[in-house]
Coordinates of C-alpha atoms and ligand atoms in Angstrom, one line a residue:
X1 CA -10.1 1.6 1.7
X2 CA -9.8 4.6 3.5
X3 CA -8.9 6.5 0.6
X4 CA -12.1 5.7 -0.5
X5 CA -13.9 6.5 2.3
X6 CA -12.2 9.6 2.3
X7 CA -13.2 10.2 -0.9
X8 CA -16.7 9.7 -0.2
X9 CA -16.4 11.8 3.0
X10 CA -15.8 14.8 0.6
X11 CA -18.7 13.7 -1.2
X12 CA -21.3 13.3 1.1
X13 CA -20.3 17.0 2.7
X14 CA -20.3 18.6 -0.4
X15 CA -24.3 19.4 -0.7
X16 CA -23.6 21.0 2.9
X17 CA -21.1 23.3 0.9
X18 CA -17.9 21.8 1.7
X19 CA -15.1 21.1 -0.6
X20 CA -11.6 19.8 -0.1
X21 CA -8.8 22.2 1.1
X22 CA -5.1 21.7 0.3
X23 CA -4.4 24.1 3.6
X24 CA -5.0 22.8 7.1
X25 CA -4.5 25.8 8.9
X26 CA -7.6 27.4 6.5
X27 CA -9.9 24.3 7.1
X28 CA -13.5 24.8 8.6
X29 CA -13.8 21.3 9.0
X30 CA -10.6 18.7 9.9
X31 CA -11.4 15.1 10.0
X32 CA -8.6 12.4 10.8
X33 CA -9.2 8.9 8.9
X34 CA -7.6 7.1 10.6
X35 CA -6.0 3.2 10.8
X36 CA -5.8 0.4 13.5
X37 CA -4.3 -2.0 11.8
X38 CA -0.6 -2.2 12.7
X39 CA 1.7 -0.5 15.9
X40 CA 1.1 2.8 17.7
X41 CA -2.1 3.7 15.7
X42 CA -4.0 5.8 18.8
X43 CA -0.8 7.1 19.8
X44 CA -0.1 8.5 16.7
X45 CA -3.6 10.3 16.2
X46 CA -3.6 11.9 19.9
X47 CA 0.1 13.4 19.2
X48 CA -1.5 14.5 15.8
X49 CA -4.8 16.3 17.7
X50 CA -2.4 17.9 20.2
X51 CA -0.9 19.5 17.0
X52 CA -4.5 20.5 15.9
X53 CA -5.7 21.9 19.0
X54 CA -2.8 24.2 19.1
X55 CA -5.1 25.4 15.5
X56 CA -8.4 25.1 17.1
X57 CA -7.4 27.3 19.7
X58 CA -5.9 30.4 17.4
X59 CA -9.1 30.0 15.1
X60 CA -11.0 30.5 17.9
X61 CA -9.4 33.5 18.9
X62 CA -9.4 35.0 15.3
X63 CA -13.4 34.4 15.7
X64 CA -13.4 31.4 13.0
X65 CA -14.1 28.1 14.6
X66 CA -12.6 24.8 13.2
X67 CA -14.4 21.9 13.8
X68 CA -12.3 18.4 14.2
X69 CA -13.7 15.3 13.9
X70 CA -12.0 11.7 14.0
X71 CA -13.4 8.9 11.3
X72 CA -12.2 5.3 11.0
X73 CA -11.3 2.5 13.3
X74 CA -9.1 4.3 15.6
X75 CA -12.6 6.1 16.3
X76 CA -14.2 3.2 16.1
X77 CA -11.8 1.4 18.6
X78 CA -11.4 4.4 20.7
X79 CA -15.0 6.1 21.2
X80 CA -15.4 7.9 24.1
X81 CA -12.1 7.3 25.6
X82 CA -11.4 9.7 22.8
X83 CA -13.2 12.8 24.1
X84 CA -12.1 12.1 27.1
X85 CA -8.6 12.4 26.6
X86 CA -9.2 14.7 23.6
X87 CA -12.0 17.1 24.6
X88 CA -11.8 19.6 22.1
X89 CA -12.1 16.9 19.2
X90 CA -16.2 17.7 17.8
X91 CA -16.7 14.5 16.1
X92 CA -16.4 10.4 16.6
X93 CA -17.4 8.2 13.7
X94 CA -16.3 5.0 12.6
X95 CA -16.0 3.4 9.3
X96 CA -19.8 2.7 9.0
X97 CA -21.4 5.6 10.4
X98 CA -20.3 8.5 8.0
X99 CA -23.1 9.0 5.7
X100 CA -24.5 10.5 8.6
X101 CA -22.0 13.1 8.3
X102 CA -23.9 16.0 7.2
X103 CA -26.5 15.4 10.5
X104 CA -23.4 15.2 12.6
X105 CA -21.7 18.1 11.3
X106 CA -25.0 20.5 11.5
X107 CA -25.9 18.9 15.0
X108 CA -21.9 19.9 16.0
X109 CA -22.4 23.2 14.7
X110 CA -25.6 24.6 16.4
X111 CA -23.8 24.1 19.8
X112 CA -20.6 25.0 18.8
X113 CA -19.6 27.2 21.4
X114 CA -21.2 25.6 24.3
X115 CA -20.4 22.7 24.0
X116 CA -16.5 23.7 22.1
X117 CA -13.3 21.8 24.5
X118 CA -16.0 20.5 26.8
X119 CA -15.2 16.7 26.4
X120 CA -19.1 16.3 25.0
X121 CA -18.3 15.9 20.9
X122 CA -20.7 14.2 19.1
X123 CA -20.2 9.9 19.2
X124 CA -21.5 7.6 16.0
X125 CA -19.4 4.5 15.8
X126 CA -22.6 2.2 16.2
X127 CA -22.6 -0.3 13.3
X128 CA -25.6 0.7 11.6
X129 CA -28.7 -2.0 10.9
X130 CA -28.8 -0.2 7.5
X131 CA -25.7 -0.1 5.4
X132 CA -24.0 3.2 4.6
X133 CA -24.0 2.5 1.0
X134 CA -27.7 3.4 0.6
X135 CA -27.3 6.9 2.0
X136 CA -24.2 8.1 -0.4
X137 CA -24.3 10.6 -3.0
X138 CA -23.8 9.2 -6.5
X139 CA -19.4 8.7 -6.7
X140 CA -17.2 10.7 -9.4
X141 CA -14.1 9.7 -9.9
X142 CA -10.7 11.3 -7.9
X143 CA -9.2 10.7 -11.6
X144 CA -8.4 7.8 -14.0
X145 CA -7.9 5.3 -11.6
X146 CA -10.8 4.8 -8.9
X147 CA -11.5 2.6 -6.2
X148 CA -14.5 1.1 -5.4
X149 CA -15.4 -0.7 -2.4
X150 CA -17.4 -4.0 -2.8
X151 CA -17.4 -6.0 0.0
X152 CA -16.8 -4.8 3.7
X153 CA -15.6 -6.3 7.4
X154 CA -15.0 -9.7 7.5
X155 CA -15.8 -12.8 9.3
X156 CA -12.3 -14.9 9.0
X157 CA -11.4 -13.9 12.7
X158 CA -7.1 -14.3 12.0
X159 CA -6.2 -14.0 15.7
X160 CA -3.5 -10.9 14.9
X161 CA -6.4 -9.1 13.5
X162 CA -8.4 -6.3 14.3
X163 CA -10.8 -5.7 10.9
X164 CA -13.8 -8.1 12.3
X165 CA -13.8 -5.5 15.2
X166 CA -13.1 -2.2 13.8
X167 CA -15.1 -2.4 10.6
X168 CA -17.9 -4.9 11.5
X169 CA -19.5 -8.6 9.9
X170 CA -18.4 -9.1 6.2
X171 CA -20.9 -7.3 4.2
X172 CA -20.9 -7.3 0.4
X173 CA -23.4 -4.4 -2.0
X174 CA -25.5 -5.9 -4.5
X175 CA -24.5 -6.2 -7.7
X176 CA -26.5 -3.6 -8.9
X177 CA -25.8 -1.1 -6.7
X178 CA -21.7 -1.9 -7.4
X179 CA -22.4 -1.6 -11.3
X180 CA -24.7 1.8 -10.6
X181 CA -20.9 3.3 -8.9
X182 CA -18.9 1.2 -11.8
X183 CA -21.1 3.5 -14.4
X184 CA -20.8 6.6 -13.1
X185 CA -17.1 6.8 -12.2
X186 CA -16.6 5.8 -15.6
X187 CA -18.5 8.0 -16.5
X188 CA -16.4 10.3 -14.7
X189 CA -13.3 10.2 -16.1
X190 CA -11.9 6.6 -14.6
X191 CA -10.2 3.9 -16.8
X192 CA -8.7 1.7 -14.2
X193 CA -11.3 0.1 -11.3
X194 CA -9.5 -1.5 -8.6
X195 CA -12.3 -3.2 -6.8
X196 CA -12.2 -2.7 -2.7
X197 CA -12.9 -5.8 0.4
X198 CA -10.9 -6.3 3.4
X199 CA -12.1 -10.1 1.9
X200 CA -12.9 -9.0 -1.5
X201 CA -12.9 -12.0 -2.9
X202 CA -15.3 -13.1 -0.4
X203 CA -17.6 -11.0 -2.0
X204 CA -21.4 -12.7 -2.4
X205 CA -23.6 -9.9 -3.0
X206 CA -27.5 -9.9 -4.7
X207 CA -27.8 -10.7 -8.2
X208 CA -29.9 -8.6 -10.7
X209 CA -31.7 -12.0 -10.9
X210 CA -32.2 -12.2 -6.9
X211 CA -29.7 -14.9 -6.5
X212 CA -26.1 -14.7 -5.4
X213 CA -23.0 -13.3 -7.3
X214 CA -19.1 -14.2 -6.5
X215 CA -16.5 -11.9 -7.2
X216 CA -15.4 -13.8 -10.5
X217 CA -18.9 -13.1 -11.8
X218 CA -19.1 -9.8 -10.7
X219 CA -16.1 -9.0 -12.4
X220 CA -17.2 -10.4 -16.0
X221 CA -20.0 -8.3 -15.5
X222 CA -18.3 -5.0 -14.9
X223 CA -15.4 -6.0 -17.7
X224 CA -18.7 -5.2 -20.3
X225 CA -19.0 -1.1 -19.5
X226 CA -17.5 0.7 -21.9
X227 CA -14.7 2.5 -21.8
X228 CA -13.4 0.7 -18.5
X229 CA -10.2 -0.4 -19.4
X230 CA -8.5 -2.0 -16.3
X231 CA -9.9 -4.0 -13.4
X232 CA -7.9 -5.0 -10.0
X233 CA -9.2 -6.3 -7.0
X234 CA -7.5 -6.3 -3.6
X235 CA -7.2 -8.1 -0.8
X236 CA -7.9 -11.6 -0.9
X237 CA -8.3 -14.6 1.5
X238 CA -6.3 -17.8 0.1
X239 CA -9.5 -19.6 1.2
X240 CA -11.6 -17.5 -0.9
X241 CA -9.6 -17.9 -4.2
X242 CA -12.9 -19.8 -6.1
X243 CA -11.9 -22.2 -9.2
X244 CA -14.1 -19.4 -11.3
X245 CA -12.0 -16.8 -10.2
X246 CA -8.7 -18.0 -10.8
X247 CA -10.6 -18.9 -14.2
X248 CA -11.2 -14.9 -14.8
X249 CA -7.5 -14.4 -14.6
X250 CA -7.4 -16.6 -17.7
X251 CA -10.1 -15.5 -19.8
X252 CA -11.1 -11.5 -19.1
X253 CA -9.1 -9.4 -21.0
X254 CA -8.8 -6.3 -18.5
X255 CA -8.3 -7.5 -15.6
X256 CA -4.9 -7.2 -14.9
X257 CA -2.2 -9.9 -14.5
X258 CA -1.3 -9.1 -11.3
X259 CA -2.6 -10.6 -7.5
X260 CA -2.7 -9.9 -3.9
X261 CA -3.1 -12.6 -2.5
X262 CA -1.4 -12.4 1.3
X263 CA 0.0 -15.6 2.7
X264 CA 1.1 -14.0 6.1
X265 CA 3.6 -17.1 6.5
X266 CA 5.2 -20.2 5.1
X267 CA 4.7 -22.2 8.5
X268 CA 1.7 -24.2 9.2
X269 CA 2.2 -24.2 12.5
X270 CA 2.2 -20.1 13.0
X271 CA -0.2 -20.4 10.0
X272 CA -2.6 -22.8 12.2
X273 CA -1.9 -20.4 15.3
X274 CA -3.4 -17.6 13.3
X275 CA -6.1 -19.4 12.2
X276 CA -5.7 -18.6 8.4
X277 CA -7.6 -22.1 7.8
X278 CA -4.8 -22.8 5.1
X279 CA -1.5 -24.7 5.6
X280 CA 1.2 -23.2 2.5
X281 CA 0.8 -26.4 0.2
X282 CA -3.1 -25.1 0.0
X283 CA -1.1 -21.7 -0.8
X284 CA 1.3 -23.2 -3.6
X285 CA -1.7 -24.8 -5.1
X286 CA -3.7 -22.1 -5.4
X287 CA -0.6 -20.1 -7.2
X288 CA 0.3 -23.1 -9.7
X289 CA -3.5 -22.7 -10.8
X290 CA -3.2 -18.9 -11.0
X291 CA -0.2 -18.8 -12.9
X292 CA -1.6 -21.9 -15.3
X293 CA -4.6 -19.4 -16.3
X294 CA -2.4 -16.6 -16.2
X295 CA 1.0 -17.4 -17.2
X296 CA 2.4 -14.1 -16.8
X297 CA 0.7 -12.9 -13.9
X298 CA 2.5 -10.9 -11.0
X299 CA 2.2 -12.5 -7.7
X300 CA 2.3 -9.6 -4.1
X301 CA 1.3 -10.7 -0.9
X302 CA 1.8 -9.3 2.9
X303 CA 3.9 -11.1 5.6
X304 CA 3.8 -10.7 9.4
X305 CA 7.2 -12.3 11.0
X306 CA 7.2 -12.4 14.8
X307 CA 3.6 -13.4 15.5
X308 CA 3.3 -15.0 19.3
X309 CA 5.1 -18.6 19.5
X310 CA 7.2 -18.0 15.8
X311 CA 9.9 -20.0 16.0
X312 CA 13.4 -19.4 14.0
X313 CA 12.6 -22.8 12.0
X314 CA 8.7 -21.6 11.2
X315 CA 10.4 -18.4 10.3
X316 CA 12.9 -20.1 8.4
X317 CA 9.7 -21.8 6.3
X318 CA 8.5 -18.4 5.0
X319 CA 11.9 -17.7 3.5
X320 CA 12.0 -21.0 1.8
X321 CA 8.0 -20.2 0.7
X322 CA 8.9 -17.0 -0.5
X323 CA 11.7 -18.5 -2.6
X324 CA 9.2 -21.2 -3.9
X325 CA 7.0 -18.1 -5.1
X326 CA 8.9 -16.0 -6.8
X327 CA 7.0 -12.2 -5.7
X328 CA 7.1 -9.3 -7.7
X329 CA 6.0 -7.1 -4.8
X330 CA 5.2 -7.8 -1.1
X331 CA 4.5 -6.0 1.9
X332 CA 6.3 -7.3 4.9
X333 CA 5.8 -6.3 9.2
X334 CA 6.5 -6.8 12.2
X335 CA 3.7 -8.7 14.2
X336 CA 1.7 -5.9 16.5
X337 CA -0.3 -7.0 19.5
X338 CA -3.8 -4.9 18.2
X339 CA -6.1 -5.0 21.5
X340 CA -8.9 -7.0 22.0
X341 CA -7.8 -9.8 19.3
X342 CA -7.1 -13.6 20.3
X343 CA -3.0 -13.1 19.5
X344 CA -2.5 -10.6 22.2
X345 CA -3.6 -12.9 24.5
X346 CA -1.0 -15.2 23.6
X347 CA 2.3 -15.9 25.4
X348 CA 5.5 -17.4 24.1
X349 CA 6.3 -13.5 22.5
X350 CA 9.1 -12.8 20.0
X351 CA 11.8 -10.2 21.3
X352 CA 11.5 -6.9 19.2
X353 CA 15.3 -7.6 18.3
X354 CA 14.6 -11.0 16.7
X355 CA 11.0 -9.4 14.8
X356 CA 14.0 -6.4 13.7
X357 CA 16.1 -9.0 12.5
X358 CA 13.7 -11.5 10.5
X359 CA 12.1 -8.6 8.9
X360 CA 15.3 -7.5 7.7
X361 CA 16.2 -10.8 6.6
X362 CA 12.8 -11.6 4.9
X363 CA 13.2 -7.9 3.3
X364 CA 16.7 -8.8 1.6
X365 CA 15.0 -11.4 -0.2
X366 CA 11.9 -9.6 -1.3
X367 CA 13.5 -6.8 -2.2
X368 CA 16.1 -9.3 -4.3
X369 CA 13.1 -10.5 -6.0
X370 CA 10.7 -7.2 -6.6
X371 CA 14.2 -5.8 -8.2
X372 CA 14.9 -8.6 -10.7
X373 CA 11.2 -8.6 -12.1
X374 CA 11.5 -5.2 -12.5
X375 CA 14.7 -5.6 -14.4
X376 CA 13.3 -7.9 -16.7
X377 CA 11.4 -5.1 -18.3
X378 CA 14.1 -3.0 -19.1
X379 CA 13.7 -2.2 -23.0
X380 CA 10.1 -3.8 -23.2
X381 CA 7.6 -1.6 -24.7
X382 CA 4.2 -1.9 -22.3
X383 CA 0.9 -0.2 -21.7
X384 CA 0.9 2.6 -18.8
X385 CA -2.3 4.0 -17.8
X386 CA -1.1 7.6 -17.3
X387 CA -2.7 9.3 -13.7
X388 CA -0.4 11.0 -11.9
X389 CA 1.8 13.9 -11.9
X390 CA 5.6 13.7 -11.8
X391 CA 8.8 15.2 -10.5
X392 CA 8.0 18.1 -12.9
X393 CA 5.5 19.4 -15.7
X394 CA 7.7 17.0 -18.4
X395 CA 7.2 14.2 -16.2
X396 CA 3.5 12.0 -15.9
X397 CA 3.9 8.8 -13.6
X398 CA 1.4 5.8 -13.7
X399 CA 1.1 2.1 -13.2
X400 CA 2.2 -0.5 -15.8
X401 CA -0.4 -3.7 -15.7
X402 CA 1.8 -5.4 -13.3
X403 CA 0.9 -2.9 -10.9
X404 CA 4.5 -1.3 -11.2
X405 CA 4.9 2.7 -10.6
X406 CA 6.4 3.5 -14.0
X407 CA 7.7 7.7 -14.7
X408 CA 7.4 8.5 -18.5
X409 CA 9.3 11.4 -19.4
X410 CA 7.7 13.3 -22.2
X411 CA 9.9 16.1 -24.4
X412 CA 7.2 18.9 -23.9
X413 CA 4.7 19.8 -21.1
X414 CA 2.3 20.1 -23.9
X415 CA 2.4 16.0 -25.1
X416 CA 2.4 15.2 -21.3
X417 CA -0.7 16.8 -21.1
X418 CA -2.3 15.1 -23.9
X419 CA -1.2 11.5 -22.1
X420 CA -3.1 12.3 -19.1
X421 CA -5.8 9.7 -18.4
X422 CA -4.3 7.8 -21.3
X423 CA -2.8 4.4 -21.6
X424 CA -0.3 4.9 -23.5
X425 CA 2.8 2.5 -24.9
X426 CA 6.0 3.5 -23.1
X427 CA 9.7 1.8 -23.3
X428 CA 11.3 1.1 -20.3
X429 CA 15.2 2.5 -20.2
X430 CA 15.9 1.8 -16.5
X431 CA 14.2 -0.4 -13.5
X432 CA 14.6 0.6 -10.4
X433 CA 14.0 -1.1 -6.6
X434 CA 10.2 0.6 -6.9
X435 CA 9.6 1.4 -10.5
X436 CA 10.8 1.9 -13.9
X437 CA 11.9 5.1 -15.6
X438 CA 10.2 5.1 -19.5
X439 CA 9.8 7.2 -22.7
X440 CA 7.0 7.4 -24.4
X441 CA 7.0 5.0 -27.6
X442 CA 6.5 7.9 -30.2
X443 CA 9.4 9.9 -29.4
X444 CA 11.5 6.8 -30.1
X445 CA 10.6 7.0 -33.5
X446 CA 8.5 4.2 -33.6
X447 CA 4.6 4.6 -34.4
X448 CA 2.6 5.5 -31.2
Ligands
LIG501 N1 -7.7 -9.3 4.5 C1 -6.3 -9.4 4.3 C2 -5.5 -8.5 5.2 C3 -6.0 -7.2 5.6 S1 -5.0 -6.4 6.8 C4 -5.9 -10.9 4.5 O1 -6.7 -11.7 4.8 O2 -4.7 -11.2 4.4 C5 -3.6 -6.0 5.8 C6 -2.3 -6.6 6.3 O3 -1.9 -6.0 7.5 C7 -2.4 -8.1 6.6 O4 -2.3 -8.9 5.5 C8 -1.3 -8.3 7.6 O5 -0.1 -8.7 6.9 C9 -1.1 -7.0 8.2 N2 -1.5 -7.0 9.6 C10 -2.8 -7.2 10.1 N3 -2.8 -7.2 11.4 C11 -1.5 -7.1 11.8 C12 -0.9 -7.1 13.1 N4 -1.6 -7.3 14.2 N5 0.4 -7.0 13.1 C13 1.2 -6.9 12.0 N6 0.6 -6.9 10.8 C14 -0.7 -7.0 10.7
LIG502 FE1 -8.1 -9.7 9.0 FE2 -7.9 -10.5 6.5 FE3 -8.0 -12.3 8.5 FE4 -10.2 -10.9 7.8 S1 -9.1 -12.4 6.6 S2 -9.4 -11.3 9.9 S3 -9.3 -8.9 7.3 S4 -6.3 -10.7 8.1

């Protein structure tokens, strides 16, 4: 999500004549989007601004200002603290306060000077009554595949979590306004939309009607524009996996067979102390249904070992979950007390050798298991939607529909060029831990 917001960052400066710079050191305008989810977040930024200041300070001298400003939840979290141990940073804003971006910027400007390393930078991290969504530019898209952001915040409380804070109440846009950004970033060049929630499939937003949509209807609605030819969604609650939605899976043709759906652990116990409001039967369920809609769908989710009062047998229960699932991709970390939530309150804390050592352990097997899904492809011919560059102007990477990172190598720069933004059908010669290595289907010989 905050490549999105990112995204629309660029956007909503761009009538102020900003573009995006590949050069830091050139930059009129630096802005940190930063992260609070997991470990040393503020840490990080603050060793990052001392780097910056260093920059502000010779751009000064050389009679070009740079302005710095920090966006996202570290701002968010942070506020005024910030400019108080940063006071050259211009600009505080959290995740639902940057439309108002250009005002900042122009308000940061006209006392530039006076107000430059003086600890009195500009603060917005209020949560607006109005939602930012109203106040955006029209989107383009960053290139074939696009995010778009749904659904917002959330109101699940998890005690290890920091979201309900940082980003606000669970919002969701209305359907019109979602299909308005569907159009035009299709319109724009995008194939793939993979649709945005920190609860996305919480998602209840105004019908065209004036009722109520769900995600699953949302998503039947979008899977009508032409020329989309891929839909994702990511990341979803277990609670929030409706009967229609796991229906969708089954029955619309682009959306993708492949789900996020974290579980965060196989014991009820540490699932109950994180009040996930699902025990991991409810979790198993919920897959068997998937997988009967979708037979050949791709299952990822996200694990935190070592949450407060985790015990080697609770830990021992996500292994034998994670064996029950079978994953084709997961993201796995070490539990990190985020201030201000319920779980760092909590005693009964797991050493940081024994969170080392069942990460490692709950790594082995996911790694066993993301490697021999991705072996199983090894001289199947599938669809990749071509949208990145790779190691070199032969080379064009992209994602296969079970979300894999698949590197096509083309015999001329020239028919790599053509694939660009295309699906295309590839052959897969070689799987690796993290992708697959492919040629594309007409240099084999075969039709293409
Ligand atoms: N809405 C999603 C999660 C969004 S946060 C859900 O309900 O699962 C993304 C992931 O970061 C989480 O799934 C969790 O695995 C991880 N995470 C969040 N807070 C964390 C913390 N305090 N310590 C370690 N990992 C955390
Ligand atoms: Fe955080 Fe997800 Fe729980 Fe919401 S549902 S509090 S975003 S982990």
């Amino acid at each position: 999500m905050n490549a999105y917001d990112s995204k629309r960052m660029v956007d909503v400066l761009a009538p102020l004549g900003y573009c995006q710079s590949e050069q830091l050191e050139n930059a009129d305008l630096v802005i940190l989007n930063t992260c609070h989810i997991r470990e040393k977040a503020a840490e990080k930024i603050y060793s990052e601004l001392g780097r910056l200041r260093a920059i502000k300070n010779e751009r000064l001298e050389s009679g070009s200002p740079m302005m710095i400003g920090v966006a996202g939840c570290v701002a968010q979290a942070e506020g005024a603290e910030m400019l108080r141990r940063a006071p050259f940073v211009d600009l505080v804003f959290g995740p639902q306060t940057y439309h108002r971006l250009p005002e900042m910027v122009a308000r940061a400007q006209r006392d530039m000077g006076a107000r430059e390393f003086s600890g009195r930078g500009i603060i917005d991290t209020q949560f607006p009554i109005e939602p930012k969504f109203d106040s955006l530019p029209p989107a383009t898209s960053p290139g074939p595949s696009a995010f778009l952001t749904v659904q917002e915040g959330c109101d699940r409380f998890c005690t290890f979590c920091v979201v309900p804070y940082t980003r606000g109440a669970e919002f969701s846009r209305s359907v019109a306004d979602v299909i308005a950004e569907a159009v035009a970033l299709v319109d724009s060049g995008a194939r793939e939309l993979i649709l945005l929630g920190q609860n996305v499939n919480a998602y209840h937003g105004v019908s065209p009607a004036g009722g109520e949509w769900r995600l699953a209807e949302l998503i039947r609605e979008l899977a009508e524009i032409p020329n989309l030819e891929r839909l994702r969604y990511t990341t979803s609650h277990p609670r929030d996996m409706t009967s229609d939605l796991i229906r969708a899976h089954g029955e619309i043709e682009i959306l993708m067979p492949y789900l996020h759906l974290p579980v965060q652990s196989g014991s009820d116990r540490v699932l109950s102390a994180m009040n996930r409001q699902h025990t991991s039967e409810n979790y198993l369920d919920i897959i068997e249904a998937v997988r009967a809609a979708r037979p050949n769908i791709a299952l990822s989710s996200d694990f935190i070992v070592g949450h407060p009062g985790e015990t080697e047998e609770d830990f021992e229960d996500t292994l034998t979950l994670v064996e029950r699932v079978g994953f084709a991709q997961a993201y796995s970390f070490k539990y990190s007390p985020r201030p201000g939530t319920p779980a760092s309150a909590m005693e009964d804390i797991v050493t940081e050798d024994e969170k080392s050592s069942r990460l490692a352990r709950l790594q082995e097997v996911l790694n066993k298991q993301q490697s021999q899904f991705n072996e199983e492809f090894v001289g199947v011919v599938l669809p990749v939607l071509i949208d990145r560059k790779g190691r070199d102007e032969n080379q064009l990477a992209g994602r296969s529909p079970w979300m894999q990172a698949v590197h096509v190598d083309f015999d001329r720069p020239e028919s790599a060029q053509l694939a660009y933004g295309k699906t295309i059908d590839v052959r897969i010669m070689t799987a690796r831990p993290n992708s697959l290595a492919a040629l594309p289907l007409n240099k084999l010989g075969s039709a293409g």
